[in-house]
mmCIF file of C-alpha atoms and ligand atoms in Angstrom:
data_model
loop_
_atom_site.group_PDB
_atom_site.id
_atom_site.type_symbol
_atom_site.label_atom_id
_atom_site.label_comp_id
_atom_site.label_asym_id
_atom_site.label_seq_id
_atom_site.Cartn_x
_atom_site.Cartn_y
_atom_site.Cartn_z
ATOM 1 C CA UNK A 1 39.791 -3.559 6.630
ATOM 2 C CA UNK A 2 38.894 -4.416 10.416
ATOM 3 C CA UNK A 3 35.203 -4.680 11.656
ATOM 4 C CA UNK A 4 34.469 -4.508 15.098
ATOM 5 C CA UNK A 5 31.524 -6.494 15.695
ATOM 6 C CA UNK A 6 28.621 -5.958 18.606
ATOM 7 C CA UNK A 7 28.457 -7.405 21.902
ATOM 8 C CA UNK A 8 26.885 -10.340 22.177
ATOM 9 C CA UNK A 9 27.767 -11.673 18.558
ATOM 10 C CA UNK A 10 27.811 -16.080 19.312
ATOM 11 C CA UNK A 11 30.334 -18.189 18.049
ATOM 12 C CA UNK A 12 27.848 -19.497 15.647
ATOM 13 C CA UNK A 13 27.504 -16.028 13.949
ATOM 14 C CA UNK A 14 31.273 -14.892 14.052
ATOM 15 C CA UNK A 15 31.739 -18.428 12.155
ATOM 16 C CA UNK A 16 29.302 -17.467 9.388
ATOM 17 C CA UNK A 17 30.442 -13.962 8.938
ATOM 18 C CA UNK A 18 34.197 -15.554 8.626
ATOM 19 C CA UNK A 19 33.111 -18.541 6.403
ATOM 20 C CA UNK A 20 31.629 -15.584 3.983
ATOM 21 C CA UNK A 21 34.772 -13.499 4.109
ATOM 22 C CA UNK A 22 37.338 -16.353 3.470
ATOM 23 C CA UNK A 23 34.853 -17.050 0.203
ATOM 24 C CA UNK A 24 36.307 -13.735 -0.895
ATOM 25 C CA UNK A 25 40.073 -14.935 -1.257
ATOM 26 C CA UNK A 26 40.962 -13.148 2.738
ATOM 27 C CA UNK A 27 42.302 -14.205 5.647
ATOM 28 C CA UNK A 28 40.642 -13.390 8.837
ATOM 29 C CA UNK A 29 42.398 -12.630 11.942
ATOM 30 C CA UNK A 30 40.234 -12.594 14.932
ATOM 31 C CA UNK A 31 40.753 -10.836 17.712
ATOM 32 C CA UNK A 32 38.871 -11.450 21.254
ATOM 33 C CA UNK A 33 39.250 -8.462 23.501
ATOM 34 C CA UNK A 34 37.943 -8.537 27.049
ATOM 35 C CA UNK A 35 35.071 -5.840 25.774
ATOM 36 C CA UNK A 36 35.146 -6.556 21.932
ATOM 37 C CA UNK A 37 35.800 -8.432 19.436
ATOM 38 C CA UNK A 38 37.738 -7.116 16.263
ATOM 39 C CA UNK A 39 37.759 -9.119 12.831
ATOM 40 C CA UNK A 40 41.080 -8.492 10.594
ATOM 41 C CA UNK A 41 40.735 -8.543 7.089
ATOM 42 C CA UNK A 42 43.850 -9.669 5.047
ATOM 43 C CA UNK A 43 44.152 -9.551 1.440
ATOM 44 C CA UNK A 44 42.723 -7.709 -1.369
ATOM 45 C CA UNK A 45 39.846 -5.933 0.802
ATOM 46 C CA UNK A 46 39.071 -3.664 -3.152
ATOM 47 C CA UNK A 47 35.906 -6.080 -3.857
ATOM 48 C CA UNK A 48 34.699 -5.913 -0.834
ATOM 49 C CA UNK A 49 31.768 -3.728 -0.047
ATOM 50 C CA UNK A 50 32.518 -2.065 3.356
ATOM 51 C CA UNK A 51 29.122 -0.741 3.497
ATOM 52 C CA UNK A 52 27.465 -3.918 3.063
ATOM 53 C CA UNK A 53 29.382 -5.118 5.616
ATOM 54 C CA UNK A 54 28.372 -2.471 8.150
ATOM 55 C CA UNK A 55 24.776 -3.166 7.671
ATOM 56 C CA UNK A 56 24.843 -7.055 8.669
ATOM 57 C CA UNK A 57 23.507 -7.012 12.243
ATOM 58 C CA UNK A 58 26.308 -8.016 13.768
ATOM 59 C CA UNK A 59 29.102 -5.102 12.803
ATOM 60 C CA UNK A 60 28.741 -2.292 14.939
ATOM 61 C CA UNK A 61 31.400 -0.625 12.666
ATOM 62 C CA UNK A 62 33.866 -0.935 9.761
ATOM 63 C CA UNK A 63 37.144 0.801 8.683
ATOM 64 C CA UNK A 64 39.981 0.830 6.046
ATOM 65 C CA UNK A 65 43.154 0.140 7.163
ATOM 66 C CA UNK A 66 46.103 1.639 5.015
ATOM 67 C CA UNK A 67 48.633 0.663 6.966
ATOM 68 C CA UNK A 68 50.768 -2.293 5.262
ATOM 69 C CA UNK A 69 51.348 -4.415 8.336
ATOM 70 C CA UNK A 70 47.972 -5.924 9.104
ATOM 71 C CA UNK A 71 48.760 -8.564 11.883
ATOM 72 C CA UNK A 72 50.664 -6.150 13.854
ATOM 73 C CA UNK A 73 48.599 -3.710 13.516
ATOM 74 C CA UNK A 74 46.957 -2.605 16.692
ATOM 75 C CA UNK A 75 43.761 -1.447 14.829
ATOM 76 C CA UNK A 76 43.540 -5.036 14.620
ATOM 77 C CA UNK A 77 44.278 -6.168 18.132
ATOM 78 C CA UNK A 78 43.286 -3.611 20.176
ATOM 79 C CA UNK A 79 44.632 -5.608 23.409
ATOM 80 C CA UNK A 80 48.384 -5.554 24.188
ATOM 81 C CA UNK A 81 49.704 -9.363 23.184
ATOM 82 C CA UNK A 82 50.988 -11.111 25.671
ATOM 83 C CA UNK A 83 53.639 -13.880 24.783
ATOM 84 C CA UNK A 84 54.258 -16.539 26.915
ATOM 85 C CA UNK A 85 58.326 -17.073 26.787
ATOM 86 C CA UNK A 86 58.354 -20.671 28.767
ATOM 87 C CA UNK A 87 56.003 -18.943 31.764
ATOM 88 C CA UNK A 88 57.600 -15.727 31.597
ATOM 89 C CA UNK A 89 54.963 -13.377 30.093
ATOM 90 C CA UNK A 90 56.159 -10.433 28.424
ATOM 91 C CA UNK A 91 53.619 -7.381 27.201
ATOM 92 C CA UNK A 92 50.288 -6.292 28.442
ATOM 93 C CA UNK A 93 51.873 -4.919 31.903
ATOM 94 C CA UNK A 94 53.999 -7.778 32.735
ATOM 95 C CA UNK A 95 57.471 -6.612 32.244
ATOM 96 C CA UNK A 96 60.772 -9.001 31.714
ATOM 97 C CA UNK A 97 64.443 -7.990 31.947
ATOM 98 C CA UNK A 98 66.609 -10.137 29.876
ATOM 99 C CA UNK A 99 70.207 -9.959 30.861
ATOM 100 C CA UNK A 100 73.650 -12.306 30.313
ATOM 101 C CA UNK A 101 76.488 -11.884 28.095
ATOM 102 C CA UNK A 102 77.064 -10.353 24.609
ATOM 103 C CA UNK A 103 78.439 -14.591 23.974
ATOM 104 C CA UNK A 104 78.964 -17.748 25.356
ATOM 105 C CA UNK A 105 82.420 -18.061 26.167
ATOM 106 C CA UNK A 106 82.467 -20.992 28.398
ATOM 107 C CA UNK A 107 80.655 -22.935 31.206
ATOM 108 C CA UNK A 108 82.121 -21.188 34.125
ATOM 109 C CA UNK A 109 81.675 -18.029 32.194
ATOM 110 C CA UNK A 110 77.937 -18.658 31.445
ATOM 111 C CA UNK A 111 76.899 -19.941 34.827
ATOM 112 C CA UNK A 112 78.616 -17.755 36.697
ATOM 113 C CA UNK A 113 76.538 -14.673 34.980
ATOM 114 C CA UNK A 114 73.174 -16.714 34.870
ATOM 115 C CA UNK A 115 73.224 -17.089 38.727
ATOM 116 C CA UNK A 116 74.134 -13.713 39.195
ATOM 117 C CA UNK A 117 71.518 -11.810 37.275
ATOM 118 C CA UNK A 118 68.523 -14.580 38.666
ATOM 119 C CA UNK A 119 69.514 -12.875 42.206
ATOM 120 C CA UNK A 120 69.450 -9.849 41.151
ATOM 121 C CA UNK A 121 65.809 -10.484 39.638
ATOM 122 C CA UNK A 122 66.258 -11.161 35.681
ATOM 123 C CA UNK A 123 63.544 -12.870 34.356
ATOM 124 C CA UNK A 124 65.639 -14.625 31.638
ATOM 125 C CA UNK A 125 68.984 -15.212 30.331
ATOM 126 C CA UNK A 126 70.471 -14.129 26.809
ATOM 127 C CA UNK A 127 74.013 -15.210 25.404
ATOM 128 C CA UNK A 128 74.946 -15.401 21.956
ATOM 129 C CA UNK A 129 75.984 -18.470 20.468
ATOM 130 C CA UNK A 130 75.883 -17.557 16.813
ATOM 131 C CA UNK A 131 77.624 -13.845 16.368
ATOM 132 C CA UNK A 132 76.874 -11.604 13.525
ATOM 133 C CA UNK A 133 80.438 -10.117 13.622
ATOM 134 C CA UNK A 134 81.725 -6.832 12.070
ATOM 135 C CA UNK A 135 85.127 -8.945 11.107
ATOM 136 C CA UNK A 136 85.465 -12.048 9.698
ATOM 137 C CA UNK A 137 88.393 -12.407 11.920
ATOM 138 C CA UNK A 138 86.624 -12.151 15.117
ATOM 139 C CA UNK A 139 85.308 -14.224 17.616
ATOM 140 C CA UNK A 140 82.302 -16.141 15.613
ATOM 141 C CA UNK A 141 80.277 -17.913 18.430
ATOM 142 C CA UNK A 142 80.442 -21.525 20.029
ATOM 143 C CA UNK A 143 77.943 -22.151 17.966
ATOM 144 C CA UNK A 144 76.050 -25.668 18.393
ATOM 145 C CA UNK A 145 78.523 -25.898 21.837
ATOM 146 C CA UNK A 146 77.315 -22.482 23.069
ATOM 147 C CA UNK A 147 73.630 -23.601 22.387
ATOM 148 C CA UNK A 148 74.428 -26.470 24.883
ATOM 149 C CA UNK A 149 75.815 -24.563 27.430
ATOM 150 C CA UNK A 150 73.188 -21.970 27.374
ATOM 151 C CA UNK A 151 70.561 -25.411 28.040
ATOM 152 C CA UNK A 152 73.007 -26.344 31.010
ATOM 153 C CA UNK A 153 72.552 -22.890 32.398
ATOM 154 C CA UNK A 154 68.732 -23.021 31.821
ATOM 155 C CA UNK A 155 68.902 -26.439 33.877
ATOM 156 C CA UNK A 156 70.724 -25.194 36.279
ATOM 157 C CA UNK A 157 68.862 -21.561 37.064
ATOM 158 C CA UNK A 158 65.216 -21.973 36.004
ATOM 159 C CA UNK A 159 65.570 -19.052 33.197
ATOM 160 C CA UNK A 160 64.086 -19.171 30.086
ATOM 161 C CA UNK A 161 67.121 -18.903 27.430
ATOM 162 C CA UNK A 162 67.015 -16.195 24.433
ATOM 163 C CA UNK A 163 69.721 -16.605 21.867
ATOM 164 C CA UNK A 164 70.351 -15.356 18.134
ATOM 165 C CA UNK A 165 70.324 -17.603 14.800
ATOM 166 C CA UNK A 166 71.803 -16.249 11.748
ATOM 167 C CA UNK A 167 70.840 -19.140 9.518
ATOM 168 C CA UNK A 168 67.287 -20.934 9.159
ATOM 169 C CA UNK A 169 69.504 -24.088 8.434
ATOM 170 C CA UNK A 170 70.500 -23.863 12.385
ATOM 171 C CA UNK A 171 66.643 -24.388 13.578
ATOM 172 C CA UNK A 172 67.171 -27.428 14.607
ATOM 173 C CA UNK A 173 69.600 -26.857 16.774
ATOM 174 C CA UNK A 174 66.780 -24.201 18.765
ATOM 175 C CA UNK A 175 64.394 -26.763 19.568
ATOM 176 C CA UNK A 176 65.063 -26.120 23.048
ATOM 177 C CA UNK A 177 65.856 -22.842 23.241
ATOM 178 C CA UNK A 178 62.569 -20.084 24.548
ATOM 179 C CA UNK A 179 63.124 -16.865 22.648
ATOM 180 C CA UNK A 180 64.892 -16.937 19.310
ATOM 181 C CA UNK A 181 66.273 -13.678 18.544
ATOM 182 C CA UNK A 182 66.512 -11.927 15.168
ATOM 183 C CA UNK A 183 69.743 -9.792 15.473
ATOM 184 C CA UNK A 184 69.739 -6.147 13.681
ATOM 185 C CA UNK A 185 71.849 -7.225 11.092
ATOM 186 C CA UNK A 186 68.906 -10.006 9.867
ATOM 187 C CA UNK A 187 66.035 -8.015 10.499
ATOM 188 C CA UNK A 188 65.340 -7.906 6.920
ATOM 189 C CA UNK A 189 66.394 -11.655 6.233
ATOM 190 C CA UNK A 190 63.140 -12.494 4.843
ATOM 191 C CA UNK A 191 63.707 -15.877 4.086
ATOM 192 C CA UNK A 192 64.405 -16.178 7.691
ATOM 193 C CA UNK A 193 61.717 -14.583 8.911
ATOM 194 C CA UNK A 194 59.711 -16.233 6.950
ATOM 195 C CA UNK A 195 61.067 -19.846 8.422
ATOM 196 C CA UNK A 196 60.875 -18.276 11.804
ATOM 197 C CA UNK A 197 56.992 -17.523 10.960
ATOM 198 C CA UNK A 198 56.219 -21.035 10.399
ATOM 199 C CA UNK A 199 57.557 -22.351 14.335
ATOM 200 C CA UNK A 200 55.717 -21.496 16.863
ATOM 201 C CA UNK A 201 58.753 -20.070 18.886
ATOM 202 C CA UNK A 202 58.420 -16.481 20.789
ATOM 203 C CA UNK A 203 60.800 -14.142 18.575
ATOM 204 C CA UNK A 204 62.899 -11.251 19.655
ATOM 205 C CA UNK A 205 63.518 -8.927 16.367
ATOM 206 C CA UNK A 206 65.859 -6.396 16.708
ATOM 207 C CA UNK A 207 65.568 -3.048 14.668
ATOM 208 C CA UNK A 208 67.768 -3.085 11.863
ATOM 209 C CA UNK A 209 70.566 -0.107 12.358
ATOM 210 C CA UNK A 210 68.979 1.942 9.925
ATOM 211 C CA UNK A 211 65.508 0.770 9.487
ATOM 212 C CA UNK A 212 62.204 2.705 9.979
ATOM 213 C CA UNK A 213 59.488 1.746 12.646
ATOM 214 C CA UNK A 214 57.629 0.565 9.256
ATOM 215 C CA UNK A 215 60.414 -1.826 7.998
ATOM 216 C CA UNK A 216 60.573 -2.738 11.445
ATOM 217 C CA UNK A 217 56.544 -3.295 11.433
ATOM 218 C CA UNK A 218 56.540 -5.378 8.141
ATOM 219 C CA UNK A 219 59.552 -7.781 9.355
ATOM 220 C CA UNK A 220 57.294 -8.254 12.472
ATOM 221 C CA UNK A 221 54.549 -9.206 9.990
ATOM 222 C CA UNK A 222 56.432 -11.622 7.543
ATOM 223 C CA UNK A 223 56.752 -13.573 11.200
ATOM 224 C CA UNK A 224 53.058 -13.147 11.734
ATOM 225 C CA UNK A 225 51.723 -13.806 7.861
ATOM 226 C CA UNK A 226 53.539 -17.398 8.444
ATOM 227 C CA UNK A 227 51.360 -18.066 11.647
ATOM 228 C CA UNK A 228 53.819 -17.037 14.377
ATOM 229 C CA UNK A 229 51.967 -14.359 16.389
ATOM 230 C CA UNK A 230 54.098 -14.558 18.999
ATOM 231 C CA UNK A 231 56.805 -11.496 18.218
ATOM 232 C CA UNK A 232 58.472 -9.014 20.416
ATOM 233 C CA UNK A 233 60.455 -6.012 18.915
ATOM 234 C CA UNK A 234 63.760 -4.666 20.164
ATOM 235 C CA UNK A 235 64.787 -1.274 19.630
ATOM 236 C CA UNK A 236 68.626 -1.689 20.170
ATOM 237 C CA UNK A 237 69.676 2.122 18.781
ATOM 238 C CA UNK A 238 69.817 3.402 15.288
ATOM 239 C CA UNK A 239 72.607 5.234 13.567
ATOM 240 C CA UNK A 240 72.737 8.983 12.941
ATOM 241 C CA UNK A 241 75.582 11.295 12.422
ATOM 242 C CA UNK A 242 77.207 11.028 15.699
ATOM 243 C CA UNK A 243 79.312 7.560 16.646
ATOM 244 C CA UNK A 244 81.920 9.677 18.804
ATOM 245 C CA UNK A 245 80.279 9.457 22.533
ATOM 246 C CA UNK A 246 77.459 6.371 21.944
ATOM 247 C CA UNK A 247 77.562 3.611 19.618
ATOM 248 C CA UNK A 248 74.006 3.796 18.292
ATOM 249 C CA UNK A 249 71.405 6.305 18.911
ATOM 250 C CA UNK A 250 68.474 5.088 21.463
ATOM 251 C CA UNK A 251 65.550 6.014 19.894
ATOM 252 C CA UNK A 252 63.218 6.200 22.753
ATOM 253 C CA UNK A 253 60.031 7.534 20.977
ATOM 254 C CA UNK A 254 59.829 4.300 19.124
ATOM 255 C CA UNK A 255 58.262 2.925 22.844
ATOM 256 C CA UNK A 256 55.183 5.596 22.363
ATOM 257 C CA UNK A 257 55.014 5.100 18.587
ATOM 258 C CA UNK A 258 54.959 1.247 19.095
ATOM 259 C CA UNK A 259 52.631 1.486 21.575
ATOM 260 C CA UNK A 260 50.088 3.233 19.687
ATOM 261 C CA UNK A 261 50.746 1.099 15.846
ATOM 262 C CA UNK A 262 51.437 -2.249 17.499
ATOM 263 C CA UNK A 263 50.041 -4.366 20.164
ATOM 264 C CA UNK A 264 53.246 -6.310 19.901
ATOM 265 C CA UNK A 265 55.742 -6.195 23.276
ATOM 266 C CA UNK A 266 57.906 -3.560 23.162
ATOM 267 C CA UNK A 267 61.726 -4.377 24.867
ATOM 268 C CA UNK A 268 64.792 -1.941 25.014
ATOM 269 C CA UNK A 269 68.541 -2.852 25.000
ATOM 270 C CA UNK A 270 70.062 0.205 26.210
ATOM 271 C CA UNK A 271 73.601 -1.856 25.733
ATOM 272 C CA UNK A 272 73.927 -1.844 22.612
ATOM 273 C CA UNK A 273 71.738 1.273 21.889
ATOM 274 C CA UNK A 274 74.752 3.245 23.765
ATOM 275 C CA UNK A 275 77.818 0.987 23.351
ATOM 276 C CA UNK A 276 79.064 2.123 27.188
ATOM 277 C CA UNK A 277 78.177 0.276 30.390
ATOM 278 C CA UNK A 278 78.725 3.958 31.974
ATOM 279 C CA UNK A 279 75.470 5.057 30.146
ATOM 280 C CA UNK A 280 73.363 1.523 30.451
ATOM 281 C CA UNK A 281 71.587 2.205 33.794
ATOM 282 C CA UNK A 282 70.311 6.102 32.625
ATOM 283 C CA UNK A 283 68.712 4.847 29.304
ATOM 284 C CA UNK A 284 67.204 1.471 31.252
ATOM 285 C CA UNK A 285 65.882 3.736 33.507
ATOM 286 C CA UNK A 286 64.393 5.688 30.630
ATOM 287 C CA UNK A 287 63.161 3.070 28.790
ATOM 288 C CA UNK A 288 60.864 2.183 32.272
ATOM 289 C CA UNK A 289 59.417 5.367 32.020
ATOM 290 C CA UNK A 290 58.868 5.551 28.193
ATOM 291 C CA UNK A 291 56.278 2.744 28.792
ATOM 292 C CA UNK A 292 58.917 -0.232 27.484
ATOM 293 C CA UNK A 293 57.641 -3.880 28.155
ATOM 294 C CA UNK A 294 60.996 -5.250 28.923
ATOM 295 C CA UNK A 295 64.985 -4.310 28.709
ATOM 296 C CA UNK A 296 67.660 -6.805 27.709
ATOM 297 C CA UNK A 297 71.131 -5.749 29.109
ATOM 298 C CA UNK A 298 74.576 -7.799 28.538
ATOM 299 C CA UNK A 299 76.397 -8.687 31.735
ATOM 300 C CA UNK A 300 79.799 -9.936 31.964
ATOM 301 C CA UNK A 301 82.101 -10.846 35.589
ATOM 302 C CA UNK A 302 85.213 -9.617 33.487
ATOM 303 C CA UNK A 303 84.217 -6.969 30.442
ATOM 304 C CA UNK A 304 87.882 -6.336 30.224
ATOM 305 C CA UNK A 305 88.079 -9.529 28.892
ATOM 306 C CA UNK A 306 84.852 -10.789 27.088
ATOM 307 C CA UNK A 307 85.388 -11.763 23.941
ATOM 308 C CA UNK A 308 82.428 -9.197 22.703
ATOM 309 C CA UNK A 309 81.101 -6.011 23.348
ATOM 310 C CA UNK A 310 83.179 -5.772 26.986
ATOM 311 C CA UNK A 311 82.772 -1.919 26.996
ATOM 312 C CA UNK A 312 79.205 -2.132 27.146
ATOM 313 C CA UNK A 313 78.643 -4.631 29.468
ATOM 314 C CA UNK A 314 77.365 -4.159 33.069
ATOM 315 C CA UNK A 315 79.123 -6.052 35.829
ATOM 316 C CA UNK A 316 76.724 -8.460 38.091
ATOM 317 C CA UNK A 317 77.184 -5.903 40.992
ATOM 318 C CA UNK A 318 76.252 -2.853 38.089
ATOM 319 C CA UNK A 319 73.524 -4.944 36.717
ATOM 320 C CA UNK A 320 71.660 -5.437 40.562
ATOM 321 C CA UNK A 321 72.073 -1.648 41.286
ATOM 322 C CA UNK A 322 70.400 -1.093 37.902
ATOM 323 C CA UNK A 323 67.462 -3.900 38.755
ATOM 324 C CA UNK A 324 67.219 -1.862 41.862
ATOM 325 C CA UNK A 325 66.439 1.457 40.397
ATOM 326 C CA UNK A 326 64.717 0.003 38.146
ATOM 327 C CA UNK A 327 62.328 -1.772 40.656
ATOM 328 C CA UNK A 328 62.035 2.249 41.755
ATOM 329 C CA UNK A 329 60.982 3.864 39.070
ATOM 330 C CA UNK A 330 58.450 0.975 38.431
ATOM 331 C CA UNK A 331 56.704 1.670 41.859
ATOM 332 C CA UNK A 332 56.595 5.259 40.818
ATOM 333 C CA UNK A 333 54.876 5.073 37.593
ATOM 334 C CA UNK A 334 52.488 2.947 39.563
ATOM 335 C CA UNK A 335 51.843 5.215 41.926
ATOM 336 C CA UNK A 336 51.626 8.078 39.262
ATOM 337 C CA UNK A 337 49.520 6.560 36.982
HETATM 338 C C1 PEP B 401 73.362 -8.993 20.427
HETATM 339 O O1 PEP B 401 72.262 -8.915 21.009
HETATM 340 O O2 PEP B 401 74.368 -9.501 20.923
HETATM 341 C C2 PEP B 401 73.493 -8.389 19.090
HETATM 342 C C3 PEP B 401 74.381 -8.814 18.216
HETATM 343 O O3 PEP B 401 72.647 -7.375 18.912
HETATM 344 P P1 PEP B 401 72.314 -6.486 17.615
HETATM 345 O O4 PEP B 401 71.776 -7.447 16.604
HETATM 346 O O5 PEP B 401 71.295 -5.534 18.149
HETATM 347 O O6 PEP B 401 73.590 -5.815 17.187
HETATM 348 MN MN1 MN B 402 76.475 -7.817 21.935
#
C-alpha cells in the first residue's frame, strides 16, 4: 500500500503518521520527491484500513500495491534513483559507460585497457577477478590478486572499479572496490543477496539467463529489504531458441518495462547480450535510444588472446568509435525530446 501525502505535510506530521504505521507490524519506506512525497507500506498491509487512512488530513490519496517487489517498485519512488558509484552518478539522466575486460589477466593487461577506455570517455572500469566459468577447467580468476590490480588501476586512472563476487565469504576482500556486481549466474543467490543487502555498496545485478523482469525485480528487492537501496540492474541477454548467430538474446524492451516498474538504474551490456564484438556497437547504440541509464562493454588490446570472452570484446580503437556514436545519438535524443 503507498499513500501519497499533501503538500505541505511537516516533518513533525510525516513522523506521527509513520510512528502509527510501524505500531501495525510495517515498515515504512519514505520517499521525498521534488513535488511529493510518497509513503511505502511493507508488510502485511490486510489490517490496515486504507480508507481510514485516506481520510487523515494529510493523505491526499491511497492505493494497493499487488506487485511483490515493494522497494523497487516505482509506485513507491516515483523519482528515478540516483546511485552515487564513488562520484559517478548513474540513473535519473546521468548516464555511465562501464567498460574493461571480461578478467584481470595481468598488470600490463589491466592498465593498459583502463587508460584506454578513460580517453575514450568511460566513466568506470570493470574486470573480473572472480569468474563464474562454464568449465571447471577454465580460467577461474586472479582472484584476491586480480582485486589488487583492479585497486592499482583505480589509483592510477581515477575510475571507479566494478567487479563480480561469487561468494559472500569474499566481502572482505571488496572493501575497496565501488560497484559489486552480481553476475547472471548468482542472480538468484539469495543468501548473497541478502549479505550484499546488508553493505552499503552500489550493486550491479545482472539478469539471470532465463529469469523474468519479476525474478529480476524481487532479487533487486532481497538487496533492498536488507537496507541497500542502492541497486542497478543489468540486462546482459536472455536465452531463447536461437544460440547460432548471438550468444544471448538482448532483450531491449526490458529498458521501457524497467522504466515504468522500477525507479532503479537501468544499464545494458550489449557484450555479452550478443557474444560478437561485430554486433556490440549496433545494440549499444540501441540501448541509448531505448532510454538505458548506462552500458557496460568488455574491452581487450588482444581478444585473440584474452583468456575470456575474446570474441566479444571491443578493441580500445572499436570501443572509442563506439563512445563516439554513442556521444551522437545522445545529442539527438536531446534534441528530439
Ligand atoms: C561478466 O560480466 O563478465 C559476466 C560473467 O557476465 P554475466 O554474469 O552476465 O555472464
Ligand atoms: Mn565476460
Amino acid at each position: 500500500m503507498i499513500a501519497v501525502l499533501k503538500q505541505g505535510t511537516t516533518e513533525e506530521q510525516l513522523g506521527n503518521f509513520t510512528e502509527w504505521l510501524r505500531g501495525f507490524g510495517l515498515d515504512v519506506h519514505i520517499s521525498k520527491g521534488e513535488f511529493q512525497t510518497v509513503v511505502g507500506l511493507i508488510g502485511d498491509t490486510t489490517r490496515l484500513d486504507a480508507d481510514l487512512i485516506g481520510s487523515l488530513s494529510i493523505v491526499e490519496a491511497v492505493r494497493r500495491v499487488s506487485d511483490p517487489f515493494k522497494s523497487a517498485n516505482r509506485k513507491f519512488h516515483p523519482d528515478d534513483s540516483i546511485i552515487n558509484c564513488s562520484g559517478v552518478m548513474v540513473g535519473g539522466g546521468n548516464f555511465a559507460v562501464i567498460a574493461g575486460p571480461c578478467s584481470v589477466e595481468s598488470e600490463d593487461q589491466l592498465t593498459g585497457i583502463a587508460r584506454a577506455v578513460k580517453t575514450a570517455g568511460c566513466n568506470m572500469l570493470r574486470g573480473g577477478a572472480f569468474k563464474p566459468r562454464t568449465s571447471p577447467y577454465d580460467f577461474q580468476g586472479l582472484k584476491a590478486e586480480g582485486i589488487e590490480l583492479l585497486l592499482k588501476a583505480k589509483k592510477e586512472t581515477g575510475l571507479p572499479i566494478v567487479t563480480e563476487i561469487m561468494d559472500a565469504h569474499h566481502l572482505p576482500l571488496f572493501r575497496d572496490v565501488d560497484v559489486i556486481q552480481v553476475g547472471a549466474r548468482n542472480m538468484q543467490n539469495f543468501e548473497l543477496l541478502k549479505e550484499l543487502g546488508k553493505t552499503d555498496k552500489p550493486i550491479l545485478l545482472k539478469r539471470g539467463l532465463s529469469s523474468t523482469i519479476k525474478e529480476w525485480l524481487m532479487s533487486a528487492e532481497y538487496i533492498m529489504a536488507g537496507g541497500n537501496e542502492n541497486v542497478m540492474l543489468c540486462e546482459r541477454g536472455i536465452r531463447t531458441f536461437d544460440s547460432q548467430y548471438t550468444r544471448n538474446c538482448l532483450d531491449l524492451s526490458a529498458v521501457p518495462v524497467l522504466k515504468e516498474l522500477t525507479h532503479l538504474p537501468v544499464i545494458i551490456d550489449p557484450s555479452h547480450a550478443t557474444g560478437s564484438s561485430k554486433y556490440v556497437k549496433s545494440m549499444a547504440l540501441a540501448a541509448v535510444a531505448a532510454g538505458a541509464d548506462g552500458l557496460m562493454t568488455e574491452v581487450h588490446s588482444d581478444p585473440i588472446h584474452a583468456l575470456c570472452d575474446g570474441a566479444q570484446s571491443l578493441t580500445p580503437e572499436q570501443f572509442a568509435d563506439m563512445m563516439k556514436s554513442v556521444s551522437v545519438v545522445r545529442s539527438a535524443l536531446r534534441e528530439a525530446l
